[in-house]
């Protein structure tokens, strides 16, 4: 059982509080949507939860069973897909997959060829990512995160740049490959998180 525990989490930039006194406990199998308007702090909270930036006050803990993980080791337990994370555009798609899965084990021992097939981008495997459309890049970001065998998934605005077919593909991916983990989705688009049992509106933590 993997657990993410947040106690009285607060973040301030200069004199403005982005969020204050947020408490949250998630365990394996939980899915939570972090909602709120543009600029409400959803991405900031995600960065704090992943250890990318520190809280101003409060604490975040990762637990594997009864063992508390050190903050320096959090990255091994999570995968993340966000609009602000860049792909290595000088790589081909096959090279990007091979590079990523040197650091993360693939979910269900999927081969890179199987992941290409699920992506629907087999014929683009030797194309440089710099030549991809914004929708293709978003598919790759989601695949790299979701197909990483980790207990914790962070997705920020996951259907950004996806068309209707891409949105259906994302929802199918969640249904078949994101179960049995902790899933945190930051979004103000209900279609992206309608399956989440828990919802937190950051506007309530100002």
Short mmCIF file of C-alpha atoms in Angstrom, two decimals:
data_model
loop_
_atom_site.label_atom_id
_atom_site.label_comp_id
_atom_site.label_asym_id
_atom_site.label_seq_id
_atom_site.Cartn_x
_atom_site.Cartn_y
_atom_site.Cartn_z
CA UNK A 1 0.00 0.00 0.00
CA UNK A 2 1.36 3.38 -1.05
CA UNK A 3 0.21 6.51 0.79
CA UNK A 4 0.52 10.24 0.11
CA UNK A 5 -0.21 12.35 3.18
CA UNK A 6 -0.50 16.14 3.17
CA UNK A 7 -0.88 18.10 6.40
CA UNK A 8 -1.64 21.83 6.63
CA UNK A 9 0.10 22.42 3.29
CA UNK A 10 0.48 26.12 2.49
CA UNK A 11 2.36 27.95 -0.25
CA UNK A 12 3.05 31.65 -0.50
CA UNK A 13 4.69 33.68 -3.25
CA UNK A 14 5.84 37.04 -1.90
CA UNK A 15 2.86 38.21 0.18
CA UNK A 16 0.18 36.21 -1.61
CA UNK A 17 -0.99 32.84 -0.30
CA UNK A 18 -1.60 30.46 -3.20
CA UNK A 19 -3.25 27.92 -0.90
CA UNK A 20 -3.39 27.47 2.89
CA UNK A 21 -3.98 24.62 5.32
CA UNK A 22 -4.67 21.88 2.80
CA UNK A 23 -5.04 18.39 4.30
CA UNK A 24 -5.19 15.32 2.12
CA UNK A 25 -4.56 11.60 2.48
CA UNK A 26 -4.50 9.31 -0.56
CA UNK A 27 -3.84 5.58 -0.76
CA UNK A 28 -3.38 3.09 -3.57
CA UNK A 29 -6.46 3.12 -5.80
CA UNK A 30 -7.54 6.68 -4.95
CA UNK A 31 -8.16 9.24 -7.70
CA UNK A 32 -8.50 12.93 -6.83
CA UNK A 33 -9.22 15.96 -8.98
CA UNK A 34 -7.65 19.28 -8.01
CA UNK A 35 -9.94 21.94 -9.49
CA UNK A 36 -10.07 25.73 -9.60
CA UNK A 37 -9.98 28.55 -12.11
CA UNK A 38 -6.94 29.65 -14.08
CA UNK A 39 -4.30 30.99 -11.73
CA UNK A 40 -5.80 29.30 -8.68
CA UNK A 41 -2.59 27.39 -7.95
CA UNK A 42 -3.30 23.90 -9.27
CA UNK A 43 0.07 23.55 -11.01
CA UNK A 44 1.84 25.03 -8.00
CA UNK A 45 0.25 22.44 -5.73
CA UNK A 46 1.29 19.67 -8.13
CA UNK A 47 4.87 20.92 -8.10
CA UNK A 48 4.82 20.86 -4.29
CA UNK A 49 3.33 17.36 -4.17
CA UNK A 50 6.02 16.07 -6.52
CA UNK A 51 8.83 17.74 -4.55
CA UNK A 52 9.78 20.12 -7.36
CA UNK A 53 9.26 23.16 -5.11
CA UNK A 54 8.99 23.37 -1.30
CA UNK A 55 5.95 24.26 0.76
CA UNK A 56 5.99 27.46 2.79
CA UNK A 57 4.30 25.68 5.67
CA UNK A 58 3.04 22.19 6.37
CA UNK A 59 4.29 18.76 5.32
CA UNK A 60 4.05 16.17 2.57
CA UNK A 61 4.94 12.53 3.22
CA UNK A 62 5.22 9.48 0.99
CA UNK A 63 4.84 6.07 2.63
CA UNK A 64 5.46 2.64 1.15
CA UNK A 65 3.70 0.38 3.62
CA UNK A 66 4.99 1.49 7.02
CA UNK A 67 8.18 3.00 5.59
CA UNK A 68 8.41 6.76 5.16
CA UNK A 69 10.31 7.66 1.99
CA UNK A 70 12.93 10.38 1.96
CA UNK A 71 12.09 13.42 -0.16
CA UNK A 72 15.21 12.78 -2.24
CA UNK A 73 13.74 9.43 -3.33
CA UNK A 74 10.20 10.60 -4.19
CA UNK A 75 10.97 10.84 -7.91
CA UNK A 76 11.31 7.06 -8.10
CA UNK A 77 7.67 6.64 -7.03
CA UNK A 78 5.99 9.11 -9.38
CA UNK A 79 5.44 9.99 -13.01
CA UNK A 80 4.12 13.32 -14.24
CA UNK A 81 2.64 14.83 -17.40
CA UNK A 82 2.15 18.59 -17.54
CA UNK A 83 1.98 21.31 -20.21
CA UNK A 84 5.16 22.93 -18.89
CA UNK A 85 7.38 19.82 -19.05
CA UNK A 86 9.24 19.64 -22.36
CA UNK A 87 9.98 16.54 -24.40
CA UNK A 88 13.50 15.95 -25.80
CA UNK A 89 12.64 17.28 -29.25
CA UNK A 90 15.94 16.28 -30.83
CA UNK A 91 15.04 12.62 -30.20
CA UNK A 92 12.96 10.45 -32.46
CA UNK A 93 9.90 8.92 -30.83
CA UNK A 94 11.64 5.55 -30.49
CA UNK A 95 14.67 7.22 -28.94
CA UNK A 96 12.48 9.15 -26.48
CA UNK A 97 10.77 5.94 -25.34
CA UNK A 98 14.07 4.08 -25.02
CA UNK A 99 15.60 6.97 -23.04
CA UNK A 100 12.65 7.34 -20.66
CA UNK A 101 12.41 3.64 -19.89
CA UNK A 102 16.05 3.51 -18.90
CA UNK A 103 14.92 5.34 -15.75
CA UNK A 104 11.40 3.94 -15.22
CA UNK A 105 10.29 0.36 -15.61
CA UNK A 106 7.49 -0.02 -18.16
CA UNK A 107 4.06 -0.87 -16.80
CA UNK A 108 3.09 -4.53 -17.27
CA UNK A 109 6.47 -5.05 -18.94
CA UNK A 110 5.11 -3.50 -22.13
CA UNK A 111 7.66 -3.31 -24.93
CA UNK A 112 8.36 -0.04 -26.69
CA UNK A 113 6.73 -1.52 -29.79
CA UNK A 114 3.55 -2.25 -27.83
CA UNK A 115 3.55 1.29 -26.42
CA UNK A 116 3.95 2.70 -29.95
CA UNK A 117 0.93 0.67 -31.02
CA UNK A 118 -1.20 1.95 -28.13
CA UNK A 119 -0.04 5.49 -28.94
CA UNK A 120 -1.19 5.00 -32.50
CA UNK A 121 2.09 6.52 -33.70
CA UNK A 122 3.91 3.46 -35.07
CA UNK A 123 4.51 5.04 -38.46
CA UNK A 124 6.10 8.05 -36.76
CA UNK A 125 8.60 6.06 -34.67
CA UNK A 126 11.63 7.41 -36.56
CA UNK A 127 10.37 10.98 -36.81
CA UNK A 128 11.92 13.70 -34.65
CA UNK A 129 9.60 14.87 -31.88
CA UNK A 130 10.27 18.44 -33.02
CA UNK A 131 8.20 17.57 -36.11
CA UNK A 132 5.21 16.37 -34.09
CA UNK A 133 1.97 18.31 -33.78
CA UNK A 134 0.97 19.61 -30.34
CA UNK A 135 -1.59 16.81 -30.04
CA UNK A 136 0.98 14.13 -30.85
CA UNK A 137 3.35 15.57 -28.27
CA UNK A 138 0.59 15.48 -25.66
CA UNK A 139 -0.07 11.82 -26.40
CA UNK A 140 3.62 11.08 -25.89
CA UNK A 141 3.71 12.98 -22.57
CA UNK A 142 0.71 11.05 -21.29
CA UNK A 143 2.10 7.71 -22.46
CA UNK A 144 5.49 8.26 -20.83
CA UNK A 145 3.76 8.98 -17.51
CA UNK A 146 0.99 6.41 -17.56
CA UNK A 147 3.15 3.57 -18.88
CA UNK A 148 5.72 4.10 -16.12
CA UNK A 149 5.40 1.43 -13.43
CA UNK A 150 5.06 3.77 -10.45
CA UNK A 151 2.48 3.98 -7.63
CA UNK A 152 1.74 7.70 -8.11
CA UNK A 153 0.59 9.55 -11.24
CA UNK A 154 0.34 13.34 -11.53
CA UNK A 155 -1.51 14.71 -14.58
CA UNK A 156 -1.93 18.45 -15.18
CA UNK A 157 -4.54 19.45 -17.79
CA UNK A 158 -4.16 16.05 -19.49
CA UNK A 159 -6.29 16.71 -22.59
CA UNK A 160 -4.48 19.91 -23.57
CA UNK A 161 -4.16 19.99 -27.38
CA UNK A 162 -6.10 16.73 -27.83
CA UNK A 163 -8.99 16.50 -30.29
CA UNK A 164 -12.16 14.46 -29.63
CA UNK A 165 -10.46 11.25 -30.70
CA UNK A 166 -7.48 12.06 -28.48
CA UNK A 167 -9.75 12.71 -25.51
CA UNK A 168 -11.40 9.30 -25.98
CA UNK A 169 -7.93 7.77 -26.21
CA UNK A 170 -6.93 9.46 -22.91
CA UNK A 171 -10.04 8.21 -21.10
CA UNK A 172 -9.45 4.68 -22.43
CA UNK A 173 -5.83 4.87 -21.25
CA UNK A 174 -6.96 5.86 -17.76
CA UNK A 175 -9.51 3.06 -17.63
CA UNK A 176 -7.09 0.33 -18.68
CA UNK A 177 -3.72 1.45 -17.33
CA UNK A 178 -4.14 3.88 -14.41
CA UNK A 179 -6.01 1.61 -12.01
CA UNK A 180 -4.46 0.43 -8.76
CA UNK A 181 -2.38 3.56 -8.31
CA UNK A 182 -2.81 7.01 -6.77
CA UNK A 183 -4.00 9.40 -9.48
CA UNK A 184 -3.92 13.19 -9.03
CA UNK A 185 -5.42 15.26 -11.85
CA UNK A 186 -5.24 19.06 -11.92
CA UNK A 187 -7.94 20.44 -14.18
CA UNK A 188 -10.92 22.72 -14.60
CA UNK A 189 -12.34 20.51 -17.39
CA UNK A 190 -14.82 17.96 -15.94
CA UNK A 191 -14.22 15.60 -18.88
CA UNK A 192 -10.66 15.11 -17.63
CA UNK A 193 -11.58 13.98 -14.12
CA UNK A 194 -15.22 12.83 -14.11
CA UNK A 195 -14.10 9.38 -12.90
CA UNK A 196 -12.37 10.78 -9.77
CA UNK A 197 -14.09 9.90 -6.49
CA UNK A 198 -12.50 12.81 -4.63
CA UNK A 199 -12.43 16.48 -5.64
CA UNK A 200 -10.65 19.44 -4.07
CA UNK A 201 -11.40 23.00 -5.15
CA UNK A 202 -8.34 25.14 -4.42
CA UNK A 203 -10.54 28.21 -4.21
CA UNK A 204 -11.57 26.83 -0.79
CA UNK A 205 -8.00 27.04 0.50
CA UNK A 206 -7.16 30.72 0.02
#
